Coordinates of C-alpha atoms in Angstrom, one line a residue:
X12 CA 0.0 0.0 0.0
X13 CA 1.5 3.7 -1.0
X14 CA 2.3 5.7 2.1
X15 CA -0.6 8.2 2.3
X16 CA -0.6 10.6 5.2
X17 CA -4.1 11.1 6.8
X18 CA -6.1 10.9 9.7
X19 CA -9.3 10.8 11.0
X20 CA -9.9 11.9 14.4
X21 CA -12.7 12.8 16.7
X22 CA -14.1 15.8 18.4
X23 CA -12.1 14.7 21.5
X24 CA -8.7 15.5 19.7
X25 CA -9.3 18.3 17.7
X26 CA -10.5 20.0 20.9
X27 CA -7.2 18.6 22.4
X28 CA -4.6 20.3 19.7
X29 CA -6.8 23.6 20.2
X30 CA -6.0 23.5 24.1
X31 CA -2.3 22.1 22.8
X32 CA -2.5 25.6 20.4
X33 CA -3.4 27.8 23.4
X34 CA -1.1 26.6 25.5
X35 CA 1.3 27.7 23.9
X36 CA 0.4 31.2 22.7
X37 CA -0.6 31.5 26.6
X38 CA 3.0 30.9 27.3
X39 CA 4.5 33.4 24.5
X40 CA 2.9 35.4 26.0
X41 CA 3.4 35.1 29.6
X42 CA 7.1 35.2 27.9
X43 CA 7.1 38.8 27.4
X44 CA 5.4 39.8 30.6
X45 CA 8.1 37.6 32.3
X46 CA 10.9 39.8 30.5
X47 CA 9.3 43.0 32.3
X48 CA 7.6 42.3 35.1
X49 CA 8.3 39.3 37.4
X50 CA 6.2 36.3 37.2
X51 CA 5.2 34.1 40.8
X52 CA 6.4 30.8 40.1
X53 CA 3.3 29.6 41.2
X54 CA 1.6 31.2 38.4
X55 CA 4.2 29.2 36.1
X56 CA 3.6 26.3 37.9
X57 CA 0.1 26.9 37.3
X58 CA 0.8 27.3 33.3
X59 CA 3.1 24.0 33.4
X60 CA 0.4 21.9 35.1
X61 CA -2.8 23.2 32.7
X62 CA -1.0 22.6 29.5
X63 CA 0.3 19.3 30.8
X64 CA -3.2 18.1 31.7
X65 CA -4.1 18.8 27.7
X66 CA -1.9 16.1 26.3
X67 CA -3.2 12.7 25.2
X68 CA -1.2 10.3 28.4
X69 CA -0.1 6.9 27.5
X70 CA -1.2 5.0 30.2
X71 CA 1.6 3.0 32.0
X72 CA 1.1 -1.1 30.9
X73 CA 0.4 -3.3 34.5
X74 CA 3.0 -5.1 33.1
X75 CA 5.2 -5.8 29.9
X76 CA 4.0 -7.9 28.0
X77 CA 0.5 -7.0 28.9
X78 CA -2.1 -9.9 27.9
X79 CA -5.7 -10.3 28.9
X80 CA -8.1 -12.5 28.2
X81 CA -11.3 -11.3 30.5
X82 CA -12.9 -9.7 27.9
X83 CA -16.2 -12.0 26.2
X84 CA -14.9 -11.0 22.8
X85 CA -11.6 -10.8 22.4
X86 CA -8.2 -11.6 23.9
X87 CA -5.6 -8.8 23.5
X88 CA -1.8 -8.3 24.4
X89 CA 0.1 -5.2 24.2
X90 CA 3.7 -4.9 24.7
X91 CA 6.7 -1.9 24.8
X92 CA 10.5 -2.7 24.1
X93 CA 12.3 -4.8 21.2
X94 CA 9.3 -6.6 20.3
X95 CA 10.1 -9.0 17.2
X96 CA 7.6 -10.8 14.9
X97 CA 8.5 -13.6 12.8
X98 CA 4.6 -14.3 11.0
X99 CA 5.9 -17.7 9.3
X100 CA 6.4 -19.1 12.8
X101 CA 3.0 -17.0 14.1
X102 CA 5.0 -15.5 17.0
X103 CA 5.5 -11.9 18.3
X104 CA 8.7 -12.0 20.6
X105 CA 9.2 -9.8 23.6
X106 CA 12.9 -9.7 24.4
X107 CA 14.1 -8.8 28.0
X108 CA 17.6 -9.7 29.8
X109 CA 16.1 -9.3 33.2
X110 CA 12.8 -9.3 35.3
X111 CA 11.5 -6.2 34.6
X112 CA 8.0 -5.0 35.1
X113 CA 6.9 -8.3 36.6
X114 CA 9.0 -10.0 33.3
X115 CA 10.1 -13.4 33.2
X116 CA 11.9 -15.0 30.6
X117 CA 10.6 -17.4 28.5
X118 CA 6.7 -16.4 29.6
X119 CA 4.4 -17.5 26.9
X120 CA 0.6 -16.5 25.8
X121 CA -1.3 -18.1 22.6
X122 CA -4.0 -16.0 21.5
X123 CA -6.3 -15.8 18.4
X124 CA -6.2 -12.3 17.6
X125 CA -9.9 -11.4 16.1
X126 CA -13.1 -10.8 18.1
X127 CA -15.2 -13.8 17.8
X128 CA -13.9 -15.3 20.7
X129 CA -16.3 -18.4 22.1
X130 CA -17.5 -18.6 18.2
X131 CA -15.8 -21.7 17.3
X132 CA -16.8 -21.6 13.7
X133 CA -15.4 -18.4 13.3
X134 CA -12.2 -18.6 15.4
X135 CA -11.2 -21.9 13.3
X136 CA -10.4 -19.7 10.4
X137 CA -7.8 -18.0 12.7
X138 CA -4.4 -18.6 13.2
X139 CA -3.5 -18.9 16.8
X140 CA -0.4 -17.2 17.5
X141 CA 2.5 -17.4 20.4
X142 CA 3.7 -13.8 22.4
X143 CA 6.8 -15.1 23.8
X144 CA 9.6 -13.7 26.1
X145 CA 12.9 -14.7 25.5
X146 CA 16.8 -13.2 25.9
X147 CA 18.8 -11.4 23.8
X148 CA 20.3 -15.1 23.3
X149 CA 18.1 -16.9 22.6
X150 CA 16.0 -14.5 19.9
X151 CA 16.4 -14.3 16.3
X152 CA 18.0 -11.1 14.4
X153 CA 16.3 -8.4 13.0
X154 CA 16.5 -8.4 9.8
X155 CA 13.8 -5.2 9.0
X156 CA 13.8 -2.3 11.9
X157 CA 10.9 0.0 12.3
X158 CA 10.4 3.4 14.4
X159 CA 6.6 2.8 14.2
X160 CA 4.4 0.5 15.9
X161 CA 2.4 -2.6 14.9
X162 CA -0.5 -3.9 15.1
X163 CA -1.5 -7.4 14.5
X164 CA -5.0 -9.1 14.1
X165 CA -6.4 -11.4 11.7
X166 CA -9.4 -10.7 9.6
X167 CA -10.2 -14.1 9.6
X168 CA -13.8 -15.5 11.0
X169 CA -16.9 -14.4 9.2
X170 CA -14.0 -12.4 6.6
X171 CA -16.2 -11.6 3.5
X172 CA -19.7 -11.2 4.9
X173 CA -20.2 -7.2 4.9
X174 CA -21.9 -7.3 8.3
X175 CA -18.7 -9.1 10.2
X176 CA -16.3 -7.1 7.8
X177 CA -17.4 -4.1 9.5
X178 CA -18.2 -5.2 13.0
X179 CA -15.5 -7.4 13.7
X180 CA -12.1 -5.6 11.8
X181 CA -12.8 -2.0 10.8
X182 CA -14.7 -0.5 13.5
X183 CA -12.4 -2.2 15.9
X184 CA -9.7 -1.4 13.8
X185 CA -10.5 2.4 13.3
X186 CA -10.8 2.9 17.6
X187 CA -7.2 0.6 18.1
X188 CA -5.2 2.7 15.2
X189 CA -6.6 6.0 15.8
X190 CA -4.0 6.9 19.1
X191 CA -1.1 7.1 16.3
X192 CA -2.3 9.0 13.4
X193 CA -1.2 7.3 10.8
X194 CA 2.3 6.0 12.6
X195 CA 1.6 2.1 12.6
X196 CA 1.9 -0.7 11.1
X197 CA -0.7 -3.4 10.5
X198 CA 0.2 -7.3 10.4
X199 CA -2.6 -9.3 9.2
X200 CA -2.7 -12.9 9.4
X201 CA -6.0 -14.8 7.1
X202 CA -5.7 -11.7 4.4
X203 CA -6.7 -11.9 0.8
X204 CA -6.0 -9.4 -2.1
X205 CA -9.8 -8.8 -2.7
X206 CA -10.3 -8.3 1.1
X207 CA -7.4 -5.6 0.9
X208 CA -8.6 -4.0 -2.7
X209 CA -12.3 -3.7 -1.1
X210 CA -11.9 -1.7 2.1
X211 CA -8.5 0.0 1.2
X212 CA -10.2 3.1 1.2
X213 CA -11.0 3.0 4.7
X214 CA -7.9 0.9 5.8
X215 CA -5.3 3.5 4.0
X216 CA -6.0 6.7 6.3
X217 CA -5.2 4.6 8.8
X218 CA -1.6 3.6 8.6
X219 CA 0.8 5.2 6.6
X220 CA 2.5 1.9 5.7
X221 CA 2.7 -1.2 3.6
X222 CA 0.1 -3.7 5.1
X223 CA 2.0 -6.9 6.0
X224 CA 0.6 -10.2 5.2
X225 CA 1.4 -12.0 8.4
X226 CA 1.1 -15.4 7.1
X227 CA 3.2 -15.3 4.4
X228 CA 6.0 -13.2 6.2
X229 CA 9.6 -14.9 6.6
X230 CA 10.8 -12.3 7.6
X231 CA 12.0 -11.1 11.4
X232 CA 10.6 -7.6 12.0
X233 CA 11.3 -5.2 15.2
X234 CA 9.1 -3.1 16.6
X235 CA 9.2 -1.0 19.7
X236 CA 5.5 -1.2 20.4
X237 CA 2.9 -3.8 18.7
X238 CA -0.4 -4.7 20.4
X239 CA -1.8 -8.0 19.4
X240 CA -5.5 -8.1 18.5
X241 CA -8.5 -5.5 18.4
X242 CA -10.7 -4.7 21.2
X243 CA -14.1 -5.2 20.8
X244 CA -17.1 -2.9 22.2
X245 CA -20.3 -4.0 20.7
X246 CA -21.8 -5.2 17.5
X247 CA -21.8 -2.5 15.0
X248 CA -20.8 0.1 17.8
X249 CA -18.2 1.9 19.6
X250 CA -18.2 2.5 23.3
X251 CA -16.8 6.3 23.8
X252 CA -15.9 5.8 27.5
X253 CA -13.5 2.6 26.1
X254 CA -11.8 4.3 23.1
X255 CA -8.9 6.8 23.0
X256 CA -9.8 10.1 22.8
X257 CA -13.4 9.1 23.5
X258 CA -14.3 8.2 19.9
X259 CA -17.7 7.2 19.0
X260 CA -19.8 6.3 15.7
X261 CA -20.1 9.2 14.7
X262 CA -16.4 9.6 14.3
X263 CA -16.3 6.7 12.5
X264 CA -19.5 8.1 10.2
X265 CA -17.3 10.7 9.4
X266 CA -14.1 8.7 8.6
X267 CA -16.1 6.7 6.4
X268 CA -17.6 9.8 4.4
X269 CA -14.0 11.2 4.5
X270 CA -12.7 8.2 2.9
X271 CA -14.6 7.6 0.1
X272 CA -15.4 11.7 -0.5
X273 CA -19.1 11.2 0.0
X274 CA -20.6 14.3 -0.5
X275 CA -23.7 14.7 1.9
X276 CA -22.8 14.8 5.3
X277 CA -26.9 15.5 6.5
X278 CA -30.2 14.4 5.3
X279 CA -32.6 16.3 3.4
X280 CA -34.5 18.7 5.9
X281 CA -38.0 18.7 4.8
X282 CA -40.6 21.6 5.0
X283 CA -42.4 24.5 3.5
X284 CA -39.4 25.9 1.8
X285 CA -38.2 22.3 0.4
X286 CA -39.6 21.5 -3.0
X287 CA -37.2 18.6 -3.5
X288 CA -38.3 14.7 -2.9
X289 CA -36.3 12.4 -0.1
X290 CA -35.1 9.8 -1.8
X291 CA -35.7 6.3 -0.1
X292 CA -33.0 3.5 -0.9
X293 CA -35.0 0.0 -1.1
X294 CA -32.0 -2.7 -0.2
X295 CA -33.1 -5.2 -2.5
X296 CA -31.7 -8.9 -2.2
X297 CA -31.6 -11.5 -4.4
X298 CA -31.3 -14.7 -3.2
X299 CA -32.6 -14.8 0.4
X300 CA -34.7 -12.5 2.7
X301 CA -36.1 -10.8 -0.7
X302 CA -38.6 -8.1 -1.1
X303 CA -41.7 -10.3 -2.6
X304 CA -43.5 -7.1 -4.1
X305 CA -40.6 -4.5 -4.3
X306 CA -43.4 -2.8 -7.5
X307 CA -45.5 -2.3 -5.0
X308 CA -43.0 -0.7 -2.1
X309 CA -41.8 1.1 -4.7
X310 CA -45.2 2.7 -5.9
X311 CA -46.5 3.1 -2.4
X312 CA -43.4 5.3 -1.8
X313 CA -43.9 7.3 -4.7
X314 CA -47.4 7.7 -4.1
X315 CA -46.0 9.2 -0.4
X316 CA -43.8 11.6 -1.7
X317 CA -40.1 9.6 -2.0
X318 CA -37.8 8.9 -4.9
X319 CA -37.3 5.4 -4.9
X320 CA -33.9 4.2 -5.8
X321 CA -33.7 0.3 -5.9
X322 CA -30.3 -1.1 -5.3
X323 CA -28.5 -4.1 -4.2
X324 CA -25.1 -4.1 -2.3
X325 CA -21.8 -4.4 -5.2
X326 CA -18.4 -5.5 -4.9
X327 CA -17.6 -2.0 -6.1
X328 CA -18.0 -0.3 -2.4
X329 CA -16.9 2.9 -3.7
X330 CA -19.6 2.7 -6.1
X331 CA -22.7 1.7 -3.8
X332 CA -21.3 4.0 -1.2
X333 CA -21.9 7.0 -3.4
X334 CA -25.6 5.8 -4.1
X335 CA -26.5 5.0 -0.3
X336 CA -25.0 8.8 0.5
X337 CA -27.5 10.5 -2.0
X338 CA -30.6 9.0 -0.3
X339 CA -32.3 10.0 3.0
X340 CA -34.0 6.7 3.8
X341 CA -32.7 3.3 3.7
X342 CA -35.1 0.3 3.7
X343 CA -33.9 -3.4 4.2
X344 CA -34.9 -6.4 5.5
X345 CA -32.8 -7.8 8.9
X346 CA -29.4 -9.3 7.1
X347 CA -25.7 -8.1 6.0
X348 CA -27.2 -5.4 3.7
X349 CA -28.2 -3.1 6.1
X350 CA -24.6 -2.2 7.2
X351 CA -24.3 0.5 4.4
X352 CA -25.7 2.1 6.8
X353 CA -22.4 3.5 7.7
X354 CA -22.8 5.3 4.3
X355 CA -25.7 7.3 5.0
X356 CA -25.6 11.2 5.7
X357 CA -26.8 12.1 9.7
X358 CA -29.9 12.2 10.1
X359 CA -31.3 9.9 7.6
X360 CA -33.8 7.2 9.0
X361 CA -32.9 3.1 8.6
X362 CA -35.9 1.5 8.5
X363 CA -35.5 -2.2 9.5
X364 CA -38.0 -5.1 8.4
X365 CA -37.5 -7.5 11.1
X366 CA -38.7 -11.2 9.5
X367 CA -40.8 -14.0 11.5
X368 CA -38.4 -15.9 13.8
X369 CA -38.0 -13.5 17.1
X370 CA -35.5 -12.0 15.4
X371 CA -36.8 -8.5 17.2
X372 CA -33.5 -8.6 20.1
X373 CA -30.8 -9.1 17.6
X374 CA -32.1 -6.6 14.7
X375 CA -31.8 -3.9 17.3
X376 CA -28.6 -5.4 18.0
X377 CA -26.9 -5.9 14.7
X378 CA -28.2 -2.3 13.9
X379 CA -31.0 -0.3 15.6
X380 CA -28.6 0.5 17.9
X381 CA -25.7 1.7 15.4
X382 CA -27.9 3.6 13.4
X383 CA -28.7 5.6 17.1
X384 CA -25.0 5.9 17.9
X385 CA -24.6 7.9 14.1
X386 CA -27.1 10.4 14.8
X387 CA -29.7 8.6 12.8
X388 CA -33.4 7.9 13.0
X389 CA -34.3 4.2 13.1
X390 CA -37.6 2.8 12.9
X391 CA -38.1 -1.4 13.0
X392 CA -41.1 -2.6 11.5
X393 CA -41.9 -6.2 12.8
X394 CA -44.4 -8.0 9.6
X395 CA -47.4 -10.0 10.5
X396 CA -48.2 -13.8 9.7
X397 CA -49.3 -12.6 6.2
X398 CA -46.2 -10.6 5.2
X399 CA -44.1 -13.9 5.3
X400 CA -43.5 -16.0 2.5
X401 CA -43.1 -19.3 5.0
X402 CA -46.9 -18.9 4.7
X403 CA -47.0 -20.9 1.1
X404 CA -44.7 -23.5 2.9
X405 CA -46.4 -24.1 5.9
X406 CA -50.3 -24.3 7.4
X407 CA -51.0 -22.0 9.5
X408 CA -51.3 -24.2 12.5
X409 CA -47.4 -25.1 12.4
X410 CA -45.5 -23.8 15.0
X411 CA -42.6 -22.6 12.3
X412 CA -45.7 -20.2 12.0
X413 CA -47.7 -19.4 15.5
X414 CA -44.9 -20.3 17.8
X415 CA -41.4 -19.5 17.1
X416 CA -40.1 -21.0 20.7
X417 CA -41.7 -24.2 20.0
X418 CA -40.2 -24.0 16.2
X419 CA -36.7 -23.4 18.0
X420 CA -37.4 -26.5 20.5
X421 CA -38.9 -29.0 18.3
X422 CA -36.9 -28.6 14.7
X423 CA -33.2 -27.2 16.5
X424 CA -31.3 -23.9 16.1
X425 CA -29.6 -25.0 12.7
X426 CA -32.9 -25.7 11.0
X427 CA -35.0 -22.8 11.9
X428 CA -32.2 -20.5 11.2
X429 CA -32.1 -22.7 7.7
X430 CA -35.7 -21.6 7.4
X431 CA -36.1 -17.8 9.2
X432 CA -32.9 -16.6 7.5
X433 CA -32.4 -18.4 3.9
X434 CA -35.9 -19.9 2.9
X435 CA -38.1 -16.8 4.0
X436 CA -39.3 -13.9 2.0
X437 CA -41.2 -11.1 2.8
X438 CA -44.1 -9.3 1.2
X439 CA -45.0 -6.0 2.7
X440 CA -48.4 -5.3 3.1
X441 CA -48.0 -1.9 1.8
X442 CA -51.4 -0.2 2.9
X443 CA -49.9 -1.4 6.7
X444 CA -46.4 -0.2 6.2
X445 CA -47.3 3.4 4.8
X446 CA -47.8 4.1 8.9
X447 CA -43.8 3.5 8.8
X448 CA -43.3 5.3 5.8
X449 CA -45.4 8.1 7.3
X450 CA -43.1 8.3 10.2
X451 CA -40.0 8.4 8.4
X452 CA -41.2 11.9 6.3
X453 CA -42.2 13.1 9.7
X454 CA -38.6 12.5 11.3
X455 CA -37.2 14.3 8.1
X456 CA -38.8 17.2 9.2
X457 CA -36.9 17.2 12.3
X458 CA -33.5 18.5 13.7

């Protein structure tokens, strides 16, 4: 990857280099005064300690090599020194000549660096990987030195599905990288050249360096920082109490839009002065979950007012990225699609069309609740008995219809999910869901 210097920060840190920026004109100018008057040192003490408060702290590690493996969803290690990574051999290498820092030689930690952890599907895509200490002895020589950091994760898993794409490596990715603007590294075990072409938009203002492919690396690289593995907050989300510099989705809304130079950054604002039509995005799938009727959604729509724009997820991100941006509504049913969400100006309104299966907990989940964290609207539609196409499958007496707990009990997990997520359709009832559609213009109105 060409070195390409950008960043994308948050509010947090832009407020921080402003303080940074006062600082220091404060103490030009104290400066002066000092050269004609004399200045208390308690007054410079008092200078010294505010501008000192202002800058980012790098918290002190409990110990070096730092692993923990409490967290649900991911196991992480961080480390500070002459780190080495040799990926052919999957180990990072901590070397130490004494017991530092609670230190002993020849400590060792495996860990599967991605955040599926307790997901044994998904973690058996991953490569586990050693952090090791060893002496200056008994470690191998560094054949490429860097100044930067590194960090190293896999995008293994669920890799290729848009949904985990986003929720498992580049959100967590964005909050880990975004303390070194720019200055680090990433080693990446389970990567593929279409993986890297797709999100290299996103990925490049992130690191100004070659991506490393961590399986296929013979080499010994040296570090003096890496951190192993991405720390997870929440599907689709970003905690800002657990992130540097408090970073939240909405920073990540704007890194997005920043990256692939989407041009709306609000919805449409409706009222008495605005002649022009929201335009409504129907997410229409092909193969599983489908819109039954999407004619009929899409004259309904019209009829209310909307330009419909009918679209179904491409490889070519940059592409669809552009299209979800120009619209003020999205409409989807519950699956992978609904994650261009990201791509949507604030403000716009998600409307989710949550299937039969009690699928109601995990929808808001997977993304009622990042569509919130964006400063969107979000609206969740749940479809009666009639709107489901499991209706010309099954009487109406079957508990796959009339009780989804019993479904669950009786059939098993693997076979209702077989039948709720890949063999239903849905067909809207559209003189019910223009209630839903009604709502949506009336949030449009809003700021």
């Amino acid at each position: 990857m060409a070195k390409h210097k950008s960043s994308s920060r948050g509010e947090p840190q832009r407020l921080r280099s402003a303080l940074l920026g006062g600082c220091f004109l404060l103490s030009m100018i104290l400066l002066v005064v000092y050269t004609s008057y004399v200045v208390s040192f308690s007054n410079r003490e008092f200078l010294i300690n505010f501008c000192a408060e202002t800058r980012p702290r790098k918290e002190k590690l409990p110990r070096n090599p730092f692993c923990d493996f409490s967290d649900r969803r991911n196991d992480y290690c961080e480390m500070e020194g002459d780190i080495r990574i040799h990926g052919n051999s999957s180990s990072i290498l901590f070397v130490t000549s004494s017991n530092t820092n609670g230190t002993n030689i020849h400590e060792s930690w495996q860990l599967k660096p991605h955040p599926r952890k307790g997901d044994a599907r998904a973690m058996a895509r991953v490569t586990e990987m050693s952090v090791k200490t060893l002496s200056p002895h008994d470690a191998p020589k560094c054949a490429i030195h860097s100044t930067v950091p590194a960090i190293v994760f896999s995008t293994g898993g669920y890799m290729g599905n848009f949904f985990h794409d986003f929720t498992d490596i580049l959100i967590p990715i964005f909050t880990t990288s975004q303390q070194f603007n720019g200055e680090v590294q990433f080693v990446i075990s389970e990567i593929l050249p279409m993986w890297n072409d797709k999100y290299q938009k996103l990925l490049k203002p992130l690191t100004n360096y070659e991506i490393i492919n961590f399986n296929q690396d013979h080499t010994v690289r040296c570090y003096p920082h890496v951190i192993v593995g991405l720390k997870f907050h929440k599907e689709m989300s970003i905690d800002p109490s657990r992130s540097p510099y408090g970073l939240s989705m909405v920073d990540f809304g704007r890194h997005v839009r920043k990256s692939f130079a989407l041009e709306r950054d609000t919805a449409i604002k409706l009222g008495p002065d605005q002649d022009k039509k929201p335009r409504i995005l129907i997410i229409a799938r092909k193969w599983t979950r489908i819109f039954a009727n999407v004619d009929e959604i899409v004259r309904k729509a019209e009829e209310m007012g909307f330009e419909t724009v009918v679209a179904e997820a491409k490889y070519d991100l940059a592409e669809f990225a552009r299209i979800v941006n120009s619209c003020d509504v999205m409409l989807g049913v519950h699956g992978a699609g609904l994650t261009n969400l990201v791509f949507l100006p604030t403000n716009a309104v998600v409307i989710q069309v949550i299937p039969l299966g009690g699928l109601e907990g995990i929808s808001w989940i997977d993304f009622g609740l990042a569509t919130i964290s964006m400063k969107m609207h979000y609206l969740q539609y749940m479809i009666s008995l009639e709107e489901s196409t499991l209706t010309e499958q099954f009487s109406r007496g079957d508990p796959v219809l009339s009780d989804q707990k019993e479904a669950y009990r009786k059939h098993g997990w693997d076979r209702m999910i077989e039948l709720y997520f890949f063999k239903q359709g849905v067909k809207l009832d559209t003189e019910r869901f223009s209630s839903t559609l009604i709502h949506a213009l009336e949030l449009l109105r809003q700021r």
